[in-house]
Short mmCIF file of C-alpha atoms and ligand atoms in Angstrom, two decimals:
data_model
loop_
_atom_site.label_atom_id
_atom_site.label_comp_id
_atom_site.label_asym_id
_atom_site.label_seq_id
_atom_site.Cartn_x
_atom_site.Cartn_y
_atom_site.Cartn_z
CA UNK A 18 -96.86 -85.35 5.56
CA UNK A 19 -96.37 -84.72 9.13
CA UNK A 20 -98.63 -83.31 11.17
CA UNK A 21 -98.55 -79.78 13.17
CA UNK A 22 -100.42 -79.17 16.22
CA UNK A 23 -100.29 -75.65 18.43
CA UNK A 24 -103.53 -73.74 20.03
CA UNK A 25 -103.48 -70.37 21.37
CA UNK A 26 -105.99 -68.95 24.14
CA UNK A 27 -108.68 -66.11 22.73
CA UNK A 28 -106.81 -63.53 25.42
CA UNK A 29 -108.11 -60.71 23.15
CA UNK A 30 -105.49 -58.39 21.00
CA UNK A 31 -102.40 -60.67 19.67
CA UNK A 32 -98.95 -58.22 20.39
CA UNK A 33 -95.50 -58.24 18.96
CA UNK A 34 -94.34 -60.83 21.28
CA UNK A 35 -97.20 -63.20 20.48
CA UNK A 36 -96.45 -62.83 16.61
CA UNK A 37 -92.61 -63.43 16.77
CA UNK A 38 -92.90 -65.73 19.55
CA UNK A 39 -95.76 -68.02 17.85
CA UNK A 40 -97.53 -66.79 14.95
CA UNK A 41 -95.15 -66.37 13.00
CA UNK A 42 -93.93 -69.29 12.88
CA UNK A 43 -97.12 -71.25 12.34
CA UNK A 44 -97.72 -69.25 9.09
CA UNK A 45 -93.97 -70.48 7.96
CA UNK A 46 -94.64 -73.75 9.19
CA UNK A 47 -98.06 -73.99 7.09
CA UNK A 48 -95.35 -74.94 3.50
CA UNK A 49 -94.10 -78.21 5.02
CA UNK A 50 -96.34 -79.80 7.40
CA UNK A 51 -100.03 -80.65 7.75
CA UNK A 52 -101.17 -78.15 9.99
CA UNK A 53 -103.72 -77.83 13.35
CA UNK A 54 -104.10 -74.46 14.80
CA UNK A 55 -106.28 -74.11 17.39
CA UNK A 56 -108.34 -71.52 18.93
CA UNK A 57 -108.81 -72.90 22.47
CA UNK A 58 -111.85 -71.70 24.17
CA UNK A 59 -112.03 -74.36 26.66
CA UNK A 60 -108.97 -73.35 28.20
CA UNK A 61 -109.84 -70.30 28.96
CA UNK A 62 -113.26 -71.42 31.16
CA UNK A 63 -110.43 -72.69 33.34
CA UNK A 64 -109.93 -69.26 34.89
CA UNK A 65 -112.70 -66.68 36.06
CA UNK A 66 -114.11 -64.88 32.47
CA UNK A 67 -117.46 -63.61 31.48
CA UNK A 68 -119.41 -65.44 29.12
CA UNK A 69 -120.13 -62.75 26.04
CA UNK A 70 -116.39 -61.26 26.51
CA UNK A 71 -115.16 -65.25 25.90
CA UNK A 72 -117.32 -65.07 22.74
CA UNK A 73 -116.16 -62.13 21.68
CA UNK A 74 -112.72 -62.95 21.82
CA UNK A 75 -112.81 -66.63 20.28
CA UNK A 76 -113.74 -64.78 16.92
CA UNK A 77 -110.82 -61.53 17.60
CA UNK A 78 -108.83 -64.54 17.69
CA UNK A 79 -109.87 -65.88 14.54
CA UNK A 80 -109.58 -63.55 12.62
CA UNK A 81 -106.58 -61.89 14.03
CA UNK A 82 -104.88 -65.21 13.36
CA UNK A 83 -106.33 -64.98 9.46
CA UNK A 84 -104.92 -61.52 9.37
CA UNK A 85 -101.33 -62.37 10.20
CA UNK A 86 -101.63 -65.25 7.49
CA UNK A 87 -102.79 -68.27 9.12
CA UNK A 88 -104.90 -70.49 6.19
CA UNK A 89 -108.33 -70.73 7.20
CA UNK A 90 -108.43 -74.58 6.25
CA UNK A 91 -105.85 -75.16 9.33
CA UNK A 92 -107.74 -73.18 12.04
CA UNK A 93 -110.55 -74.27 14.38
CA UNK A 94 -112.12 -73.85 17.22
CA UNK A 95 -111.93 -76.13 20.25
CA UNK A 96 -115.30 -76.40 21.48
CA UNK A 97 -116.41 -76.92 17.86
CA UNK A 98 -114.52 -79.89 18.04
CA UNK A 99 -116.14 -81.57 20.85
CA UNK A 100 -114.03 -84.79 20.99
CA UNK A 101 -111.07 -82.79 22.46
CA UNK A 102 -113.04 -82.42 26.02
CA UNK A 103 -114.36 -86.03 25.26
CA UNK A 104 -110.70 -87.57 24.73
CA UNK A 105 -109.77 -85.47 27.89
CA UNK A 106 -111.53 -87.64 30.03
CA UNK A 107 -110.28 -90.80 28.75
CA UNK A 108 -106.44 -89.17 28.95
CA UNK A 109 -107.57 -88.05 33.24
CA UNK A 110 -108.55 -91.75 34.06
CA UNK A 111 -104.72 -92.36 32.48
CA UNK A 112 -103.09 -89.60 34.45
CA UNK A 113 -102.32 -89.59 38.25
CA UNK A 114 -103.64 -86.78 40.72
CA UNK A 115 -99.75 -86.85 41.29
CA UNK A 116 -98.64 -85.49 38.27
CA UNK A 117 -101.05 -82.70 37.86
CA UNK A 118 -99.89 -81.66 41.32
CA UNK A 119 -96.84 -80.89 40.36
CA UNK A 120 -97.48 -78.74 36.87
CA UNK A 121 -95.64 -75.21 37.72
CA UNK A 122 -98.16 -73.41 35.83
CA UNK A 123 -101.14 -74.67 37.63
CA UNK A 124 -99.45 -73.62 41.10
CA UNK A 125 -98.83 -70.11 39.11
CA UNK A 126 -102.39 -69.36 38.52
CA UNK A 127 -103.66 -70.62 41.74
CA UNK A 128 -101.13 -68.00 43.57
CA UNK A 129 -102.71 -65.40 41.29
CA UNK A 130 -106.58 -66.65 41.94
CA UNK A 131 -105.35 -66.54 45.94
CA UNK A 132 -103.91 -63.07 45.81
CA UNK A 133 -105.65 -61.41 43.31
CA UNK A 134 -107.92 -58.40 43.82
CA UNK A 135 -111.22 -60.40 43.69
CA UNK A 136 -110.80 -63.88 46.15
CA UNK A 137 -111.92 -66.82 43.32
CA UNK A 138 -111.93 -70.29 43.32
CA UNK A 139 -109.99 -72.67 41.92
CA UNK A 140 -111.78 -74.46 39.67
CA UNK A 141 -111.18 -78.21 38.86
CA UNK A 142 -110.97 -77.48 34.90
CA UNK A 143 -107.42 -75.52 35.81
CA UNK A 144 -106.02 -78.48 37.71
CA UNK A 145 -107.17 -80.69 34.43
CA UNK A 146 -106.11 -77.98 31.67
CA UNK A 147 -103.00 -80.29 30.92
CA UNK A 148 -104.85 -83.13 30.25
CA UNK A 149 -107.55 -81.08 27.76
CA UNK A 150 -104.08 -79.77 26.69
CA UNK A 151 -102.81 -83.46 25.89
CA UNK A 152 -106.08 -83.93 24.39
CA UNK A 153 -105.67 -81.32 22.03
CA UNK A 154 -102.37 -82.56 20.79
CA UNK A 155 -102.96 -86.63 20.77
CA UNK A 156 -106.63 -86.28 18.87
CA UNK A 157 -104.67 -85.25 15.87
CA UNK A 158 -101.75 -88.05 16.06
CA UNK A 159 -99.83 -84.79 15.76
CA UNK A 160 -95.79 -85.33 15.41
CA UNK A 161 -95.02 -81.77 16.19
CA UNK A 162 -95.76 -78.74 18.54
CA UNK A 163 -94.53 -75.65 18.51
CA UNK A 164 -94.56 -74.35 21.86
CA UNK A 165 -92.74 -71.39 23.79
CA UNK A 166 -90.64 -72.78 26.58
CA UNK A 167 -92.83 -72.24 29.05
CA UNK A 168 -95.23 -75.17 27.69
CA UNK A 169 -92.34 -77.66 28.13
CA UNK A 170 -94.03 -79.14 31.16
CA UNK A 171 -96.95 -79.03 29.55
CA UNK A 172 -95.55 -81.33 26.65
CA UNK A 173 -93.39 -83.65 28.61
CA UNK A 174 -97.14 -84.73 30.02
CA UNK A 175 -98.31 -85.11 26.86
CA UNK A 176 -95.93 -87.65 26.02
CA UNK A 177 -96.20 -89.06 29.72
CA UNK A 178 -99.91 -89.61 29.16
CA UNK A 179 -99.23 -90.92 25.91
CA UNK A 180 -96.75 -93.45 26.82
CA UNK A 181 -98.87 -95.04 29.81
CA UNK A 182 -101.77 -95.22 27.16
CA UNK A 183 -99.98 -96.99 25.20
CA UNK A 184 -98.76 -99.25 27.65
CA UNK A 185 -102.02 -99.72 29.50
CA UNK A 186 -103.80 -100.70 26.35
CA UNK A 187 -101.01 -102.70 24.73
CA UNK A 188 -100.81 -100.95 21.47
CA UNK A 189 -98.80 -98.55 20.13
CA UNK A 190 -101.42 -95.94 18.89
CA UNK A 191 -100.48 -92.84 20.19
CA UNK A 192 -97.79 -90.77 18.47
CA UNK A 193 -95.36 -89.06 21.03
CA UNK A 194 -95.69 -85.46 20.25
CA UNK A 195 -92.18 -83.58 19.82
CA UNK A 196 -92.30 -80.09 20.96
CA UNK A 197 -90.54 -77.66 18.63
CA UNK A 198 -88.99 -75.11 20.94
CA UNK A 199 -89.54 -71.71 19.06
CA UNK A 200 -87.24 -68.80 20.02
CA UNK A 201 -88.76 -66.01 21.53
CA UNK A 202 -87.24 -62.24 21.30
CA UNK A 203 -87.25 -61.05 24.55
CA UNK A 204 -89.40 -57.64 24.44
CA UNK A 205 -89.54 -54.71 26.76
CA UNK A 206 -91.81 -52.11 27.27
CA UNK A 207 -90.75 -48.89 25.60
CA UNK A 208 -92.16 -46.94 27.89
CA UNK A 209 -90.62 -48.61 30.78
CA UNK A 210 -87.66 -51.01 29.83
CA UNK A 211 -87.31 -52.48 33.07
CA UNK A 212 -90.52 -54.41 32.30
CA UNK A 213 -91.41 -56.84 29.82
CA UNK A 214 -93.64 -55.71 26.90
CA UNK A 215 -96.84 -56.92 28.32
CA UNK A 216 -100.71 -55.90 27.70
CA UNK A 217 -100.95 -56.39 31.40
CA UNK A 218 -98.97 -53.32 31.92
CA UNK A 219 -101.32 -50.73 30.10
CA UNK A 220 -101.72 -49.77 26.23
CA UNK A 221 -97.84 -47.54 26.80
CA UNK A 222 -96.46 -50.73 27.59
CA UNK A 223 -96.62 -53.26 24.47
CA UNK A 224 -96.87 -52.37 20.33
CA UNK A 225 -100.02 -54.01 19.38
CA UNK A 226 -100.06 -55.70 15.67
CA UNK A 227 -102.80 -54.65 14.67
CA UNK A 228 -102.16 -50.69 15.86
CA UNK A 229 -102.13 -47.71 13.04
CA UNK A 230 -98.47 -46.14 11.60
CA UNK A 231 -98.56 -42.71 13.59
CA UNK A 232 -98.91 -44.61 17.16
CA UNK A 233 -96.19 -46.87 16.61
CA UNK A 234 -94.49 -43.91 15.37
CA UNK A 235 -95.25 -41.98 18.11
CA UNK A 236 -94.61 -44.85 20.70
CA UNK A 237 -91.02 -45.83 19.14
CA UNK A 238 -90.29 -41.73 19.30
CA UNK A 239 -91.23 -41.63 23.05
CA UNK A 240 -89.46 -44.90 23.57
CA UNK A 241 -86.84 -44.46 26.32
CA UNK A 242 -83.77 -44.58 25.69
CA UNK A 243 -81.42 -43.63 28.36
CA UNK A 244 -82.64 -43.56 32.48
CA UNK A 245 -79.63 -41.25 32.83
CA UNK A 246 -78.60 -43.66 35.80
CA UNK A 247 -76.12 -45.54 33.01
CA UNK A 248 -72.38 -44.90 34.15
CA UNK A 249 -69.82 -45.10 31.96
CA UNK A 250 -68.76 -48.41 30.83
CA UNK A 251 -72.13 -50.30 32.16
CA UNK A 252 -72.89 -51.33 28.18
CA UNK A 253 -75.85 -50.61 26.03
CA UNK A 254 -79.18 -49.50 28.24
CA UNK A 255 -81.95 -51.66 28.19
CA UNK A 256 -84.09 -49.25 26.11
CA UNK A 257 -81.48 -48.85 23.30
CA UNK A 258 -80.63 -52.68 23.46
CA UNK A 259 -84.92 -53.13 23.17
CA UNK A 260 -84.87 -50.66 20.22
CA UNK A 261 -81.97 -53.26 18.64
CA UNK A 262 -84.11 -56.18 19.53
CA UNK A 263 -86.91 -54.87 17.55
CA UNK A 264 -84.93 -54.08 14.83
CA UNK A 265 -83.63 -57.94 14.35
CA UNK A 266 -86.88 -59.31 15.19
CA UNK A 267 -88.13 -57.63 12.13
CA UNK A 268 -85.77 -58.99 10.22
CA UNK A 269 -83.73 -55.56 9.59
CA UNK A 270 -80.44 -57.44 9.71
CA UNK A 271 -78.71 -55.01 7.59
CA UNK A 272 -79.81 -51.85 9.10
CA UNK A 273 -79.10 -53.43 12.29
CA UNK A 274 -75.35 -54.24 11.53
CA UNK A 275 -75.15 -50.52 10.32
CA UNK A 276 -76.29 -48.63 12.89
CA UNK A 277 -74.45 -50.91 15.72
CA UNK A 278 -71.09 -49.66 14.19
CA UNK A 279 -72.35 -46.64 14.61
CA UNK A 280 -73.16 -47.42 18.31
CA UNK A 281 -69.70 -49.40 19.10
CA UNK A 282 -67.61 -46.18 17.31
CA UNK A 283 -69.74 -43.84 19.84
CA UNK A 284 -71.74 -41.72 16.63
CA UNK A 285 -74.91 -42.96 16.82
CA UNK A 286 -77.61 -40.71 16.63
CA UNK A 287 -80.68 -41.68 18.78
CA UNK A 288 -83.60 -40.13 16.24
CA UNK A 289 -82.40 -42.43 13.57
CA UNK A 290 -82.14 -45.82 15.10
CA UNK A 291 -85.72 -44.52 16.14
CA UNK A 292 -86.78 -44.16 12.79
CA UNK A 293 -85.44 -47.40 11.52
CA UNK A 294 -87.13 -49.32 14.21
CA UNK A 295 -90.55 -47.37 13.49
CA UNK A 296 -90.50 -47.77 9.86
CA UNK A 297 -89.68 -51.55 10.25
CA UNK A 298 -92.64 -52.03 12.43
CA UNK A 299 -94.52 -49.81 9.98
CA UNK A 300 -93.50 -51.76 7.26
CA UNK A 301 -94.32 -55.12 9.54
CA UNK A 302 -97.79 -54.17 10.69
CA UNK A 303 -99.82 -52.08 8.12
CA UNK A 304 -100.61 -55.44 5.72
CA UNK A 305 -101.78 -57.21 8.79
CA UNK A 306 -104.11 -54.12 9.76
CA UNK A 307 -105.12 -54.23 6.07
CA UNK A 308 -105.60 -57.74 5.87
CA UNK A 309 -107.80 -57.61 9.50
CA UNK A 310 -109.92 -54.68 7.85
CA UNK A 311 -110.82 -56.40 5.01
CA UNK A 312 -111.56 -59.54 7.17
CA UNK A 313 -113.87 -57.59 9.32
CA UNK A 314 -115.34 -56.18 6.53
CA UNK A 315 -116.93 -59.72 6.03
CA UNK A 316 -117.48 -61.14 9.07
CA UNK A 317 -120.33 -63.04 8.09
CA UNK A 318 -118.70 -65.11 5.49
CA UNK A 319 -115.61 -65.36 7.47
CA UNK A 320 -117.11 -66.66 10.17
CA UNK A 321 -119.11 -69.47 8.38
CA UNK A 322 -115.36 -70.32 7.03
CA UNK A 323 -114.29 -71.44 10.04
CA UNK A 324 -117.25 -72.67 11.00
CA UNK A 325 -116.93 -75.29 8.19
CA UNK A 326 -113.50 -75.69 8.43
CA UNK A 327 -113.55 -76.69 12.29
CA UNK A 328 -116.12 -79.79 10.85
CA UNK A 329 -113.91 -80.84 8.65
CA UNK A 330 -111.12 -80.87 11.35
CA UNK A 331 -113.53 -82.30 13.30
CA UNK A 332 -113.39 -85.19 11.18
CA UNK A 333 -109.77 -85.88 12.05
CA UNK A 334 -110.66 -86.12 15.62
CA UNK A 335 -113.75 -88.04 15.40
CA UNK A 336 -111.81 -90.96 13.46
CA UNK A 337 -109.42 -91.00 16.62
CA UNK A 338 -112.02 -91.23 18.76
CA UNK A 339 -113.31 -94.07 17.24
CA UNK A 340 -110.69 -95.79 17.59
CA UNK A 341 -109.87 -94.73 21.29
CA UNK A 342 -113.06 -95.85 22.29
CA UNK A 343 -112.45 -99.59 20.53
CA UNK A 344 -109.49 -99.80 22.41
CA UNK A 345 -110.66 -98.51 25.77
CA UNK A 346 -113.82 -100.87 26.19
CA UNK A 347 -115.92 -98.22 25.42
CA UNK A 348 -119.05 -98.99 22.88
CA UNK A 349 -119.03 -97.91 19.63
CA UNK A 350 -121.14 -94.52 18.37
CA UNK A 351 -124.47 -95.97 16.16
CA UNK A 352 -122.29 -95.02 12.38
N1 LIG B 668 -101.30 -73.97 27.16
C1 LIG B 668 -100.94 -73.25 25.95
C2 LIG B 668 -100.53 -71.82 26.34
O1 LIG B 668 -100.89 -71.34 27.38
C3 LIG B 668 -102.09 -73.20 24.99
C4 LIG B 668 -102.43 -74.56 24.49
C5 LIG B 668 -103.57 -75.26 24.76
C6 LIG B 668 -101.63 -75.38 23.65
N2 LIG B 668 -103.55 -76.46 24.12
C7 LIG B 668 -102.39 -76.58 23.44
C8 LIG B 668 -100.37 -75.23 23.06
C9 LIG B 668 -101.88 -77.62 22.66
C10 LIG B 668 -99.88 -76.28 22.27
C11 LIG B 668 -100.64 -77.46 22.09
O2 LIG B 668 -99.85 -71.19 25.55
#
């Protein structure tokens, strides 16, 4: 079977966008391939965080992840898998200061450490998170990644640093990873759809998963619609074509088809392409919040699940790393 690899970071509460951007498609993915899902903690030390709030949010993670339908047996966490940082090293002595230099996302965050509110440094781990992030994918041999497109830097290093392994070893051990490109709705805010959904923007701003019926009820009510600034002929506004969006993401094809006809003949009512949209998220959501209530309701055992489950991972990783250190010159672990 081939093998899936993808890792998310512990950011705290999972939104629409992450779900039909990612999540989703791991949990589909889970039927055909052997599957990796990560929870990667590691990562996030690469930007200023707080110690018990990193915690904290390794296990919301989890168990968010469990909720929306991930199998426990295919989700770890990072640093409970301690040959990812250990392989990471190997991969930096294999990867030029060059390359890192020119990752997009690493200039990105060091813009935002330079002008945000509180000066920070910028730490070495963020100019290395590619390599970790290579780390991650070649410890499993994995033949797959499902990534958003903003990652596709991120990959085509992976398979760089792959490649000159290879080659600087002689041996054809590592797999190049293939990223699988995974289409992401694009999402706005309905309280202000000039913006992207976002959980940077304030709670108005994104529907989270996990939320109860009456708020996304109430939010897809209060959703704007029109600015009143349309003119005649500009098209659909960006609130009604977000309302749309929603509708499709959910998978409302049907109901989607209907009410545009009523849009394109000009008798559309507002209220009920409201409605549609709010009982589709309804309809989306409330298992997940079920599922994540039960979950909590448990934690103990939970947690010991993926405790155990990140060891037997672990055993994946520590095989590669046996061999990586045979072929790098490195001496072999007392067995
Ligand atoms: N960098 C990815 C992101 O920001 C997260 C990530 C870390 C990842 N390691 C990975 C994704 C390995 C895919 C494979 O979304």
């Amino acid at each position: 079977m081939k093998r899936i690899l993808s890792c998310i970071q512990p950011t705290g509460d999972l939104h629409l966008g992450n779900y039909f951007g990612a999540v989703k498609n791991w949990v589909r993915l889970q039927a055909e391939y052997q599957c990796f899902y990560g929870v990667v903690d590691n990562h996030s030390m690469t930007m200023p965080y707080q110690a018990a709030k990193l915690r904290e949010n390794t296990w919301k993670m989890v168990f968010q992840l469990l909720a929306c339908g991930i199998e426990p047996n295919n989700l770890f966490v990072q640093s409970l898998v301690p040959e990812h940082t250990e392989l990471s090293w190997i991969l930096s002595c294999v990867c030029s200061f060059g390359e890192l230099s020119r990752m997009t996302q690493f200039k990105d965050k060091t813009e935002q450490l330079k002008t945000g509110d509180k000066e920070a440094a910028i730490s070495s781990g963020l100019f290395m998170y590619p390599v970790l992030q290579a780390a991650d994918i070649l410890v499993y041999r994995a033949d797959y990644v499902p990534v958003g497109k903003d990652q596709e830097q991120h990959l085509e290093l992976s398979r760089n640093i792959a490649a000159r392994f290879n080659t600087q070893f002689a041996k054809e051990y590592f797999v190049h990873p293939e990223p699988l490109f995974t289409e992401i709705p694009k999402l706005l805010s309905p309280a202000d759809p000039t913006k992207k959904m976002s959980k940077s923007l304030g709670e108005k701003h994104y529907i989270n998963l996990f939320g109860d019926a009456e708020r996304i009820r109430k939010q897809i009510r209060s959703a704007v619609t029109d600015t009143g600034l349309e003119t005649a002929g500009s098209g659909m506004s960006a609130g009604v074509k977000n309302l749309f969006e929603l509708l499709v993401a959910c998978g409302k094809h049907d109901a989607h088809a209907a009410l545009k006809m009523d849009y394109d003949t000009g008798s559309l009512k507002y209220k009920d392409l409201k409605e549609t949209v709010a009982e589709a998220l309804v309809e989306l959501t409330q298992p997940f919040k079920a599922k994540l209530e039960a979950l909590n309701a448990d934690k103990k055992n939970v947690k010991a699940q993926i405790i155990e489950s990140s060891a037997e991972i672990r055993k994946t990783a520590q095989q590669t790393m046996m061999e990586v250190r045979a072929i790098t010159g490195l001496l072999p672990l007392r067995p």
